[in-house]
Amino acid sequence: MLILVLLSISSVEGQGGGGGGVIDVVTKFGAKADEKTDLSKPLLDAWKEACASTSPSKIVISKRIYFVSTATLDGPCKAPIELQVQGTVKALADPGAFKEPKWISFNRIENFKLSGGGVFDGQGTTAYKREGCKGHAYYGSLPINLRFDFLTNAMIQDITTKDSKQFQANVLGCKNITFEHFTISAPDESPNTDGIHIGRSDGVNVLNSEIKTGDDCVSIRDGSKNLVINGVTCGPGHGIRIGSLGLFKNEEPVDGVTLKNCTMTNTSNGVRIKTWPCNSPKLGLVGTEVSGPQNLRYK
Ligand SMILES: *[C@@H]1O[C@H](CO)[C@@H](O)[C@H](O)[C@H]1NC(C)=O
Ligand SMILES: *[C@@H]1O[C@H](CO)[C@@H](O)[C@H](O)[C@H]1NC(C)=O
Ligand SMILES: *[C@@H]1O[C@H](CO)[C@@H](O)[C@H](O)[C@H]1NC(C)=O
């Protein structure tokens, strides 16, 4: 593996890319590390090149502060791909600048890794104030910091998401995705800032992570199967929620949720299951193991 990486690096340095390896967005695509120059285009250019590579590749965003208007990084890619964010990536503060409910999205990628110790800062404080006025006009289009849509075999490791204007991370249609040392931070009073919102996914692991936010720590919607939450500290926020389930007729059951070794610090609830009066005969919670003092500590 090490040899492979070293070979890939030298092949990039030797012939200017195309063969995988490590791509530095700043040095290779002329990105600027300042808070006014949009990193979006250089990042998409780097992604395009890495995604087309037939050997594993890694894109590096170095340890500075950057600004990204919005970016959707699409697969499928030809080989495993990693985005290593070492610095801080900031969104526009103005909630009106977003036309769709997304900021940075990862879509239809297999063997994907997001790592690096960096921070995605949604600069949501302005949005929280306007939400306070009950102006629901753009409620639905407020951007979610990180979207993981239809990923297979993904690892999200050593990443922080803070002050999203809406959910911090949304997981939809994924198979085998792990969040480890994933840090979420938003103020207690931030509305609708669920930590990790999961739906229609099979094999989601949330491990050794810290989630401080204004709404649910982890929210689990219909069609979620084989979910493990282990070593997670929640709070402030509303705790862990399964539901709401049963509002729509075609909902799939939630099947197999394991919660272990979690700590709730100043959360309004521990674990809740919310259902609507049963519309759906298929509505079900199968093999769900959520309580017991050994699994949940309250502080
Ligand atoms: C799940 O994904 C990880 C990468 O995050 C990979 O190492 C592992 O082999 C995958 N598991 C299966 C059963 O495919
Ligand atoms: C329990 O969770 C903590 C993180 O909160 C982790 O460091 C520890 O390894 C976990 N213990 C077990 C037995 O999984
Ligand atoms: C707990 O949360 C309440 C608001 O929900 C806050 O006022 C209080 O300071 C918090 N306490 C601790 C110990 O964090």
Coordinates of C-alpha atoms and ligand atoms in Angstrom, one line a residue:
M1 CA 0.0 0.0 0.0
L2 CA 2.8 2.4 1.0
I3 CA 4.7 1.5 -2.2
L4 CA 1.6 2.1 -4.3
V5 CA 1.1 5.6 -2.8
L6 CA 4.8 6.5 -3.3
L7 CA 4.6 5.4 -6.9
S8 CA 1.5 7.3 -7.5
I9 CA 3.0 10.5 -6.1
S10 CA 6.1 10.2 -8.3
S11 CA 3.9 9.5 -11.3
V12 CA 2.0 12.7 -10.7
E13 CA 5.1 14.8 -10.2
G14 CA 6.7 13.2 -13.2
Q15 CA 4.0 13.8 -15.8
G16 CA 1.5 16.2 -14.5
G17 CA -1.2 14.0 -13.4
G18 CA -3.9 11.7 -14.8
G19 CA -2.5 8.7 -13.0
G20 CA -3.8 9.2 -9.6
G21 CA -1.7 10.1 -6.5
V22 CA -1.8 13.3 -4.5
I23 CA -3.3 16.4 -5.9
D24 CA -2.9 19.7 -4.0
V25 CA -5.8 21.9 -5.0
V26 CA -3.8 25.0 -4.2
T27 CA -0.6 24.3 -5.9
K28 CA -2.0 22.4 -8.9
F29 CA -5.2 24.3 -9.7
G30 CA -4.2 27.8 -8.5
A31 CA -6.7 28.0 -5.7
K32 CA -6.3 31.0 -3.3
A33 CA -6.4 30.6 0.4
D34 CA -8.4 33.7 1.2
E35 CA -11.9 34.3 2.3
K36 CA -13.1 36.0 -0.9
T37 CA -11.8 33.8 -3.7
D38 CA -14.2 30.9 -4.3
L39 CA -12.4 27.5 -4.1
S40 CA -15.3 25.8 -5.8
K41 CA -13.9 25.7 -9.4
P42 CA -10.4 24.6 -8.5
L43 CA -11.9 21.9 -6.2
L44 CA -14.2 20.6 -8.9
D45 CA -11.3 20.6 -11.4
A46 CA -9.2 18.6 -9.0
W47 CA -12.1 16.2 -8.3
K48 CA -12.6 15.7 -12.0
E49 CA -9.0 14.7 -12.5
A50 CA -8.9 12.5 -9.5
C51 CA -12.2 10.8 -10.2
A52 CA -11.0 9.9 -13.7
S53 CA -7.8 8.3 -12.4
T54 CA -7.6 4.5 -12.7
S55 CA -5.4 4.3 -9.6
P56 CA -6.3 5.5 -6.1
S57 CA -5.9 9.3 -5.6
K58 CA -6.0 11.9 -2.9
I59 CA -7.0 15.5 -3.1
V60 CA -5.5 17.7 -0.4
I61 CA -6.8 21.1 0.8
S62 CA -4.0 22.4 2.9
K63 CA -4.0 24.0 6.3
R64 CA -5.3 27.5 5.5
I65 CA -8.7 29.2 5.5
Y66 CA -10.7 28.9 2.3
F67 CA -14.1 29.9 1.0
V68 CA -16.4 27.6 -1.1
S69 CA -19.7 28.9 -2.5
T70 CA -21.1 25.5 -3.1
A71 CA -19.8 22.2 -4.5
T72 CA -21.2 18.8 -5.5
L73 CA -18.6 16.2 -6.0
D74 CA -20.1 13.5 -8.2
G75 CA -19.1 9.9 -8.8
P76 CA -18.9 7.3 -10.0
C77 CA -15.1 7.4 -9.9
K78 CA -12.7 4.9 -11.5
A79 CA -10.8 4.1 -8.3
P80 CA -10.9 4.8 -4.6
I81 CA -10.7 8.5 -3.9
E82 CA -9.9 10.6 -0.8
L83 CA -10.5 14.2 0.0
Q84 CA -8.2 15.3 2.8
V85 CA -9.2 18.6 4.3
Q86 CA -6.6 20.0 6.6
G87 CA -7.7 23.6 6.7
T88 CA -11.0 25.4 7.3
V89 CA -13.5 25.7 4.5
K90 CA -16.1 28.4 5.0
A91 CA -19.6 29.0 3.5
L92 CA -21.1 32.3 2.7
A93 CA -22.8 33.7 5.8
D94 CA -25.9 35.0 3.8
P95 CA -28.6 32.3 3.9
G96 CA -30.2 34.0 0.8
A97 CA -27.2 33.0 -1.3
F98 CA -28.3 29.4 -1.4
K99 CA -30.9 28.2 -4.0
E100 CA -30.9 24.5 -2.9
P101 CA -30.7 22.9 0.6
K102 CA -27.0 22.0 0.2
W103 CA -23.5 23.4 0.5
I104 CA -21.0 20.6 0.0
S105 CA -22.3 17.3 -1.3
F106 CA -20.8 13.9 -2.1
N107 CA -22.8 11.9 -4.6
R108 CA -22.7 8.4 -5.9
I109 CA -19.1 7.5 -5.0
E110 CA -17.7 4.1 -4.1
N111 CA -14.7 3.7 -1.8
F112 CA -14.6 7.3 -0.7
K113 CA -12.7 8.8 2.2
L114 CA -13.1 12.2 3.8
S115 CA -10.3 13.0 6.3
G116 CA -7.6 15.4 7.3
G117 CA -8.6 17.0 10.6
G118 CA -10.2 20.0 8.9
V119 CA -13.3 22.1 9.5
F120 CA -16.4 22.8 7.4
D121 CA -17.8 26.0 8.8
G122 CA -21.4 26.8 7.6
Q123 CA -21.4 30.3 9.2
G124 CA -25.0 29.7 10.2
T125 CA -25.3 32.3 12.9
T126 CA -27.1 34.8 10.6
A127 CA -29.6 32.1 9.6
Y128 CA -30.4 31.2 13.2
K129 CA -31.4 34.8 13.9
R130 CA -33.8 34.9 10.9
E131 CA -35.3 31.5 11.8
G132 CA -36.1 33.0 15.2
C133 CA -38.5 35.4 13.4
K134 CA -40.5 32.4 12.2
G135 CA -39.8 33.5 8.6
H136 CA -40.3 30.0 7.1
A137 CA -39.9 31.4 3.5
Y138 CA -36.6 29.7 2.9
Y139 CA -36.6 27.2 5.7
G140 CA -36.5 24.3 3.3
S141 CA -33.7 25.7 1.2
L142 CA -31.3 26.5 4.0
P143 CA -28.1 24.6 3.1
I144 CA -27.1 21.4 4.9
N145 CA -23.3 21.5 5.5
L146 CA -22.4 18.0 4.3
R147 CA -24.5 15.7 2.2
F148 CA -23.6 12.1 1.6
D149 CA -25.9 10.7 -1.1
F150 CA -25.7 7.1 -2.4
L151 CA -22.2 6.4 -1.3
T152 CA -20.9 2.8 -0.9
N153 CA -18.0 1.9 1.4
A154 CA -17.3 5.4 2.7
M155 CA -15.2 6.6 5.7
I156 CA -15.6 10.1 7.2
Q157 CA -12.8 10.5 9.7
D158 CA -11.3 13.3 11.8
I159 CA -13.6 16.0 10.3
T160 CA -15.5 18.8 12.0
T161 CA -18.7 20.4 10.8
K162 CA -19.8 23.6 12.6
D163 CA -22.6 26.1 12.5
S164 CA -24.5 24.6 9.6
K165 CA -27.5 26.7 8.6
Q166 CA -29.6 23.5 8.6
F167 CA -28.7 19.8 9.3
Q168 CA -25.0 19.4 9.8
A169 CA -24.7 16.1 7.9
N170 CA -27.3 14.2 5.9
V171 CA -26.9 10.5 4.9
L172 CA -29.2 9.2 2.2
G173 CA -29.1 6.0 0.2
C174 CA -25.7 5.0 1.5
K175 CA -24.3 1.5 2.0
N176 CA -21.5 0.9 4.6
I177 CA -20.6 4.4 5.7
T178 CA -18.6 5.1 8.9
F179 CA -18.2 8.4 10.8
E180 CA -15.3 8.3 13.2
H181 CA -13.9 11.1 15.3
F182 CA -16.5 13.3 13.6
T183 CA -17.1 16.5 15.5
I184 CA -20.2 18.6 15.3
S185 CA -20.6 21.9 16.9
A186 CA -23.4 24.5 16.8
P187 CA -25.0 26.5 19.5
D188 CA -27.8 25.2 21.7
E189 CA -30.3 27.7 20.3
S190 CA -29.6 26.9 16.6
P191 CA -32.9 25.6 15.0
N192 CA -33.2 22.5 12.9
T193 CA -29.5 21.7 13.0
D194 CA -29.7 18.0 13.4
G195 CA -26.2 16.5 13.8
I196 CA -26.4 13.4 11.5
H197 CA -29.7 12.8 9.8
I198 CA -29.9 9.3 8.3
G199 CA -32.5 7.8 5.9
R200 CA -32.7 4.8 3.6
S201 CA -29.2 3.6 4.3
D202 CA -27.8 0.2 5.2
G203 CA -24.7 -0.1 7.5
V204 CA -24.1 3.3 9.0
N205 CA -21.6 3.5 11.9
V206 CA -21.2 6.5 14.1
L207 CA -18.2 5.9 16.3
N208 CA -16.3 7.9 19.0
S209 CA -17.7 11.2 18.0
E210 CA -18.9 14.4 19.7
I211 CA -22.1 16.1 18.7
K212 CA -23.1 19.5 20.1
T213 CA -26.0 21.0 18.4
G214 CA -29.4 22.7 18.7
D215 CA -31.6 19.9 17.5
D216 CA -31.3 16.1 17.4
C217 CA -27.9 14.5 17.9
V218 CA -28.6 11.7 15.4
S219 CA -32.0 11.4 13.7
I220 CA -32.9 8.2 12.1
R221 CA -35.6 8.1 9.4
D222 CA -37.4 5.4 7.5
G223 CA -35.4 2.7 5.6
S224 CA -32.4 2.8 7.9
K225 CA -30.9 -0.6 8.5
N226 CA -28.0 -1.9 10.5
L227 CA -27.0 1.3 12.3
V228 CA -24.4 1.3 15.1
I229 CA -23.9 4.3 17.3
N230 CA -21.0 3.6 19.7
G231 CA -18.9 6.0 21.8
V232 CA -20.9 9.1 20.9
T233 CA -21.3 12.1 23.2
C234 CA -24.4 14.2 22.6
G235 CA -25.3 17.5 24.1
P236 CA -26.4 20.2 24.0
G237 CA -29.3 19.2 21.8
H238 CA -32.4 17.0 21.7
G239 CA -30.8 13.5 22.0
I240 CA -31.1 10.6 19.6
R241 CA -34.3 10.2 17.7
I242 CA -35.8 7.4 15.6
G243 CA -38.6 9.0 13.5
S244 CA -40.8 10.5 12.8
L245 CA -42.0 7.3 11.2
G246 CA -45.3 6.3 9.5
L247 CA -46.4 9.6 8.0
F248 CA -46.1 8.3 4.4
K249 CA -47.6 5.1 3.1
N250 CA -44.5 3.8 1.3
E251 CA -42.0 4.1 4.2
E252 CA -39.6 1.3 4.8
P253 CA -39.1 0.0 8.4
V254 CA -36.2 0.9 10.6
D255 CA -34.3 -2.3 11.2
G256 CA -31.5 -3.0 13.6
V257 CA -30.3 0.0 15.5
T258 CA -27.6 -0.6 18.1
L259 CA -26.6 2.1 20.6
K260 CA -23.7 1.5 22.9
N261 CA -21.4 3.4 25.2
C262 CA -23.0 6.8 24.6
T263 CA -23.1 9.9 26.9
M264 CA -25.8 12.5 27.0
T265 CA -24.7 15.8 28.4
N266 CA -27.5 18.3 29.0
T267 CA -29.8 17.0 26.2
S268 CA -33.5 17.5 26.4
N269 CA -34.1 13.8 25.7
G270 CA -32.0 10.6 25.7
V271 CA -33.4 8.4 23.0
R272 CA -36.9 8.9 21.5
I273 CA -38.9 7.0 19.0
K274 CA -41.5 9.2 17.3
T275 CA -44.3 7.7 15.2
W276 CA -47.4 9.0 13.5
P277 CA -50.6 7.1 14.1
C278 CA -50.0 4.0 12.0
N279 CA -50.6 4.7 8.4
S280 CA -48.4 1.9 7.2
P281 CA -48.8 -1.7 8.1
K282 CA -45.1 -2.2 7.4
L283 CA -44.1 0.4 9.9
G284 CA -41.7 -1.4 12.2
L285 CA -38.7 -1.2 14.4
V286 CA -37.0 -4.5 14.2
G287 CA -34.1 -5.6 16.4
T288 CA -33.7 -2.3 18.0
E289 CA -31.6 -2.2 21.2
V290 CA -31.5 1.3 22.7
S291 CA -31.7 1.3 26.4
G292 CA -30.0 0.0 29.5
P293 CA -27.7 2.0 31.9
Q294 CA -24.6 0.3 30.5
N295 CA -25.4 1.8 27.0
L296 CA -26.4 5.3 27.9
R297 CA -24.9 7.6 30.5
Y298 CA -26.5 10.9 31.5
K299 CA -24.4 13.7 32.8
Ligands
LIG1 C1 -17.0 -0.9 4.4 O1 -16.2 0.2 4.0 C2 -14.9 0.3 4.4 C3 -14.3 1.6 4.0 O2 -14.8 2.6 4.8 C4 -14.1 -0.9 3.9 O3 -12.8 -0.9 4.4 C5 -14.8 -2.2 4.3 O4 -14.2 -3.3 3.6 C6 -16.3 -2.1 3.8 N1 -17.0 -3.3 4.2 C7 -17.6 -4.2 3.4 C8 -18.3 -5.3 4.0 O5 -17.6 -4.0 2.2
LIG2 C1 -16.6 4.2 24.6 O1 -16.6 5.5 24.0 C2 -15.4 6.2 24.2 C3 -15.6 7.5 23.5 O2 -16.7 8.3 24.0 C4 -14.3 5.4 23.5 O3 -13.1 6.1 23.7 C5 -14.2 4.1 24.2 O4 -13.2 3.3 23.5 C6 -15.5 3.3 24.0 N1 -15.5 2.1 24.8 C7 -15.9 0.9 24.2 C8 -15.8 -0.3 25.1 O5 -16.3 0.8 23.1
LIG3 C1 -27.9 23.1 29.8 O1 -28.7 23.7 28.8 C2 -29.4 24.9 29.2 C3 -30.3 25.3 28.0 O2 -30.9 24.3 27.4 C4 -28.3 25.9 29.5 O3 -29.0 27.1 29.9 C5 -27.4 25.5 30.6 O4 -26.4 26.4 30.8 C6 -26.8 24.1 30.2 N1 -26.0 23.6 31.3 C7 -24.8 23.1 31.1 C8 -24.1 22.5 32.3 O5 -24.2 23.1 30.0

